[in-house]
PDB file of C-alpha atoms in Angstrom:
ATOM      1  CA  UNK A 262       6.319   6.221  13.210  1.00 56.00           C
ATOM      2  CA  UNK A 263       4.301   3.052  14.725  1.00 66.00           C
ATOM      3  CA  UNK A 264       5.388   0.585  16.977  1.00 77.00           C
ATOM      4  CA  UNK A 265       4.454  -3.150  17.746  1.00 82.00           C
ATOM      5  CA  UNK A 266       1.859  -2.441  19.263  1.00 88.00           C
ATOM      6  CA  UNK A 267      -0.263  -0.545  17.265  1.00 88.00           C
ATOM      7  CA  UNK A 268       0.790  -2.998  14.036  1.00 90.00           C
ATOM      8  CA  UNK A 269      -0.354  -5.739  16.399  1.00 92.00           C
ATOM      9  CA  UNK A 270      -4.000  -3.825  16.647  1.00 92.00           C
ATOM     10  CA  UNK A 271      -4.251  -2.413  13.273  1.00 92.00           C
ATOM     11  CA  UNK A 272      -3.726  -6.341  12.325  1.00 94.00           C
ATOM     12  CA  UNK A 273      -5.900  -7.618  14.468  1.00 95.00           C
ATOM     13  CA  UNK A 274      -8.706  -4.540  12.793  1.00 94.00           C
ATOM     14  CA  UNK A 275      -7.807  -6.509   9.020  1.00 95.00           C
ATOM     15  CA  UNK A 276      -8.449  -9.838  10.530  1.00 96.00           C
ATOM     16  CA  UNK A 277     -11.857  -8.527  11.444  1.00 96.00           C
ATOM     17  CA  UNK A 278     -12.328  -7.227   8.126  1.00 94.00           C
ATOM     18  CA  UNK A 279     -11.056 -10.770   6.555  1.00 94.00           C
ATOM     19  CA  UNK A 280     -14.165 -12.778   9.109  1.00 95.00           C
ATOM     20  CA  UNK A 281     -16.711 -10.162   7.109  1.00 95.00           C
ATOM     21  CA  UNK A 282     -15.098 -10.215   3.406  1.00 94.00           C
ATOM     22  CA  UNK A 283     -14.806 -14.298   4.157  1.00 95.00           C
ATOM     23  CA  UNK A 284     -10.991 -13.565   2.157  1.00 92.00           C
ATOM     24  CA  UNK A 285      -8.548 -11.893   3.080  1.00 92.00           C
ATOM     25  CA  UNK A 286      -8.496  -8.208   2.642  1.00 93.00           C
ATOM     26  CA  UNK A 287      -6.260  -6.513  -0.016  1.00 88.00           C
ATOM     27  CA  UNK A 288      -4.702  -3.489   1.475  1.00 91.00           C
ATOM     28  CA  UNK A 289      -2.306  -0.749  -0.125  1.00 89.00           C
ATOM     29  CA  UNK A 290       0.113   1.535   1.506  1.00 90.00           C
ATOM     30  CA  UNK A 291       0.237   4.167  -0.589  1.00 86.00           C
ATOM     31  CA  UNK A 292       3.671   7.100  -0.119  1.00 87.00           C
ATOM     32  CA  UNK A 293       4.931   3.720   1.953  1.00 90.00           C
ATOM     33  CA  UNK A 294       8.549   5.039   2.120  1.00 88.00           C
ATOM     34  CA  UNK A 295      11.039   2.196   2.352  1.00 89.00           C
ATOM     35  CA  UNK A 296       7.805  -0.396   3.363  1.00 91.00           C
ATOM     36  CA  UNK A 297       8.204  -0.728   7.459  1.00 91.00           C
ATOM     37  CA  UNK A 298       4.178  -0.707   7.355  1.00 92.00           C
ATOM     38  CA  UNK A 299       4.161  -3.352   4.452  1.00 92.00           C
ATOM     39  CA  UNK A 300       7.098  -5.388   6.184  1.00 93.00           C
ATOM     40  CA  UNK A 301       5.132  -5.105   9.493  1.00 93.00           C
ATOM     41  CA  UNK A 302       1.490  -6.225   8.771  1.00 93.00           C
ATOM     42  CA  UNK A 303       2.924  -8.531   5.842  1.00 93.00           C
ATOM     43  CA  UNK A 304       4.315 -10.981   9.254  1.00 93.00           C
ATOM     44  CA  UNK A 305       0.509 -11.431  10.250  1.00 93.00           C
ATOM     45  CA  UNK A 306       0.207 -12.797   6.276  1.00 92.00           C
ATOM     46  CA  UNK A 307      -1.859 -10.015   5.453  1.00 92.00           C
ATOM     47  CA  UNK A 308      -1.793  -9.477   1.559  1.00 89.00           C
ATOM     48  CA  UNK A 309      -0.560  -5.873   1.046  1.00 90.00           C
ATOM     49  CA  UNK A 310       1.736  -3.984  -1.201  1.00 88.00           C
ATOM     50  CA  UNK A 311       3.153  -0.405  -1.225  1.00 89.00           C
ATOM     51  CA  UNK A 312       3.868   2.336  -3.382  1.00 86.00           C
ATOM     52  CA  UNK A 313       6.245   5.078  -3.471  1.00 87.00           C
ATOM     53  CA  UNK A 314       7.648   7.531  -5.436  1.00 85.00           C
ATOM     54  CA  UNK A 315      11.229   6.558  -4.291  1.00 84.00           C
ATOM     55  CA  UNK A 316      12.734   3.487  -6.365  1.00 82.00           C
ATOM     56  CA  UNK A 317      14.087   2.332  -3.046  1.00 89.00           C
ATOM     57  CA  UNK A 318      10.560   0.523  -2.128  1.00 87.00           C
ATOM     58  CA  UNK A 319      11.539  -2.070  -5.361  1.00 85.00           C
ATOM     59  CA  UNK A 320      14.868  -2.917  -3.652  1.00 90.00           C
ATOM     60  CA  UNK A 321      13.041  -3.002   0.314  1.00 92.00           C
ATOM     61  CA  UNK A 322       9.723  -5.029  -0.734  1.00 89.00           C
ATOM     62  CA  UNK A 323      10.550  -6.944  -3.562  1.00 86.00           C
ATOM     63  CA  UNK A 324       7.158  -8.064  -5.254  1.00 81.00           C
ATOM     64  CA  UNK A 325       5.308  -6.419  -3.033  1.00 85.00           C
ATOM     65  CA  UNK A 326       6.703  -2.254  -3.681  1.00 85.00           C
ATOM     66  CA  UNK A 327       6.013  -0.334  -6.412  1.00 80.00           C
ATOM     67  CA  UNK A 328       8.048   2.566  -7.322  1.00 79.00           C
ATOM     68  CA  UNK A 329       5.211   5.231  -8.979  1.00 77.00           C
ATOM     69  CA  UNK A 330       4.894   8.496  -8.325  1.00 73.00           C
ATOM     70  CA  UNK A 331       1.052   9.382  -7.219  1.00 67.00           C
ATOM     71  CA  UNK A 332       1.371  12.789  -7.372  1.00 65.00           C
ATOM     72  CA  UNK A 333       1.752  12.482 -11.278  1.00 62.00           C
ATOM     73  CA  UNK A 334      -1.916  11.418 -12.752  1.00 52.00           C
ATOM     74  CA  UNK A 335      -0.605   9.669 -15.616  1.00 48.00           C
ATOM     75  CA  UNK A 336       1.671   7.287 -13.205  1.00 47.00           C
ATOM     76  CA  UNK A 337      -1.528   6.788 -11.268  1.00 47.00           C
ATOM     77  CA  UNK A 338      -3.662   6.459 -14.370  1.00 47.00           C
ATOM     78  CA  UNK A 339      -1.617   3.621 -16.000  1.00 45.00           C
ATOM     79  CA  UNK A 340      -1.188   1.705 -12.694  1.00 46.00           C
ATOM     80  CA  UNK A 341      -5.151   1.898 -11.990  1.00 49.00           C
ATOM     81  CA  UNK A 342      -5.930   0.692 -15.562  1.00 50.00           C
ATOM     82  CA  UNK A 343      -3.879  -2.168 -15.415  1.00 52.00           C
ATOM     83  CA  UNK A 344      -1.924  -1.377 -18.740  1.00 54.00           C
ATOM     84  CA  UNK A 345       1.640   0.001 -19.614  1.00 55.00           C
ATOM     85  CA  UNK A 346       5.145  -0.382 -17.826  1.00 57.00           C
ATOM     86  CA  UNK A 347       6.079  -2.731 -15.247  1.00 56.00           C
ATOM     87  CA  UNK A 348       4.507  -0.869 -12.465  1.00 54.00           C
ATOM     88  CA  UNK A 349       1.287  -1.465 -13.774  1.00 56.00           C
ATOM     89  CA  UNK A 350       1.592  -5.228 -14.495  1.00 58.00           C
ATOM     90  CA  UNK A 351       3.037  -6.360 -10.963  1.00 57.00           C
ATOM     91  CA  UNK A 352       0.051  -4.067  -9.483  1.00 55.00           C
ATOM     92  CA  UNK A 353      -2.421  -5.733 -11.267  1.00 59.00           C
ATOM     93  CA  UNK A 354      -0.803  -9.275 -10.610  1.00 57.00           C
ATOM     94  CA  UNK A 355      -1.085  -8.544  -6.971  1.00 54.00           C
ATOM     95  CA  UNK A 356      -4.748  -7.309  -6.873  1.00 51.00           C
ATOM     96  CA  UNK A 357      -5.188 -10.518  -9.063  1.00 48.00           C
ATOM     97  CA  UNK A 358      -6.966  -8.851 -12.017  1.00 42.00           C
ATOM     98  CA  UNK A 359      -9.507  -6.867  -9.882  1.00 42.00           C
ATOM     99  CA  UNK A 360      -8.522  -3.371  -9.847  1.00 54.00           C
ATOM    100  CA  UNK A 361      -8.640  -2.375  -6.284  1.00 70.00           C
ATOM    101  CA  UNK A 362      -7.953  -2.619  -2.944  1.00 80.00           C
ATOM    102  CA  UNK A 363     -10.195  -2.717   0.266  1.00 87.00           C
ATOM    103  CA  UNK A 364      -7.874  -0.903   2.561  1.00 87.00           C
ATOM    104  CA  UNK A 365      -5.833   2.202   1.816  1.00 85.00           C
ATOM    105  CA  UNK A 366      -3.384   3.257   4.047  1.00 86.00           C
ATOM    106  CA  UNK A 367      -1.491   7.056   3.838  1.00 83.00           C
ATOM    107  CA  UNK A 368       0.272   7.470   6.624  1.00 79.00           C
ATOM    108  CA  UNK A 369       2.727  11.019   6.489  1.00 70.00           C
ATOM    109  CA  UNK A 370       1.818  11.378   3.138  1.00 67.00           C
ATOM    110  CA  UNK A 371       0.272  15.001   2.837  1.00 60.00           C
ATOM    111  CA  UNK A 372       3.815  16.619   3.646  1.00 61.00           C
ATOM    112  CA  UNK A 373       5.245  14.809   0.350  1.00 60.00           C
ATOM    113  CA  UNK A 374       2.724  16.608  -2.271  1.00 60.00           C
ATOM    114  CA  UNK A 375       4.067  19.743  -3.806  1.00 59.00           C
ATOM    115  CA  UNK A 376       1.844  22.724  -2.482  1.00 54.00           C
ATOM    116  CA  UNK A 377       0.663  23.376  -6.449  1.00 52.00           C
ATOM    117  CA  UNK A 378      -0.759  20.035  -6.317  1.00 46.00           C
ATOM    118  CA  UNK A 379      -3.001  20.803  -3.289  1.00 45.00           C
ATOM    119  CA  UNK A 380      -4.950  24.172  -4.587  1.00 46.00           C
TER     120      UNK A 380
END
């Protein structure tokens, strides 16, 4: 849904943001699908990870995909507070202990979350 080009500029935006943080900026791709975005913007050695509700993200990003479905609170809920499953320990691993992220991406996400969820 993106191409080189606008990777390329949505990197150079994080390496901006990594001059005013003075470290790098942690960034999440949240509904990331299979992980092009993570793949892409993980080539400029940005730190980011994704997370999807499909297992497939595991197998694609390794270490850096999480399969957990955010449009059940409870998945959400143990991944935020750092405690339960796996999910929640290689999450907190990668935001090294400090329970969040400065960047959020959700890009085609909305058109994934049951209508009952929305109301």
């Amino acid at each position: 849904h993106h191409d080189g080009h606008w990777t390329a500029r949505l990197a150079q935006l994080m390496f901006d943001e990594w001059g005013e943080l003075g470290r790098p900026p942690r960034i999440v791709d949240l509904g990331c699908g299979r992980g092009a975005l993570v793949e892409e913007l993980d080539r400029f050695h940005l730190p980011i990870a994704g997370i999807d509700g499909s297992g497939l993200v595991e197998h694609t990003l390794g270490a850096k995909g999480l399969h957990a479905d955010l449009t059940e609170s409870r998945e959400l809920g143990s991944v935020s507070s750092c405690q339960g499953d796996k999910a929640a320990g290689i999450w907190c691993r990668w935001l090294h202990g400090l329970g969040s992220a400065d960047w959020a991406f959700a890009l085609d996400v909305l058109q994934d979350i049951p209508r009952a969820r929305v109301r």
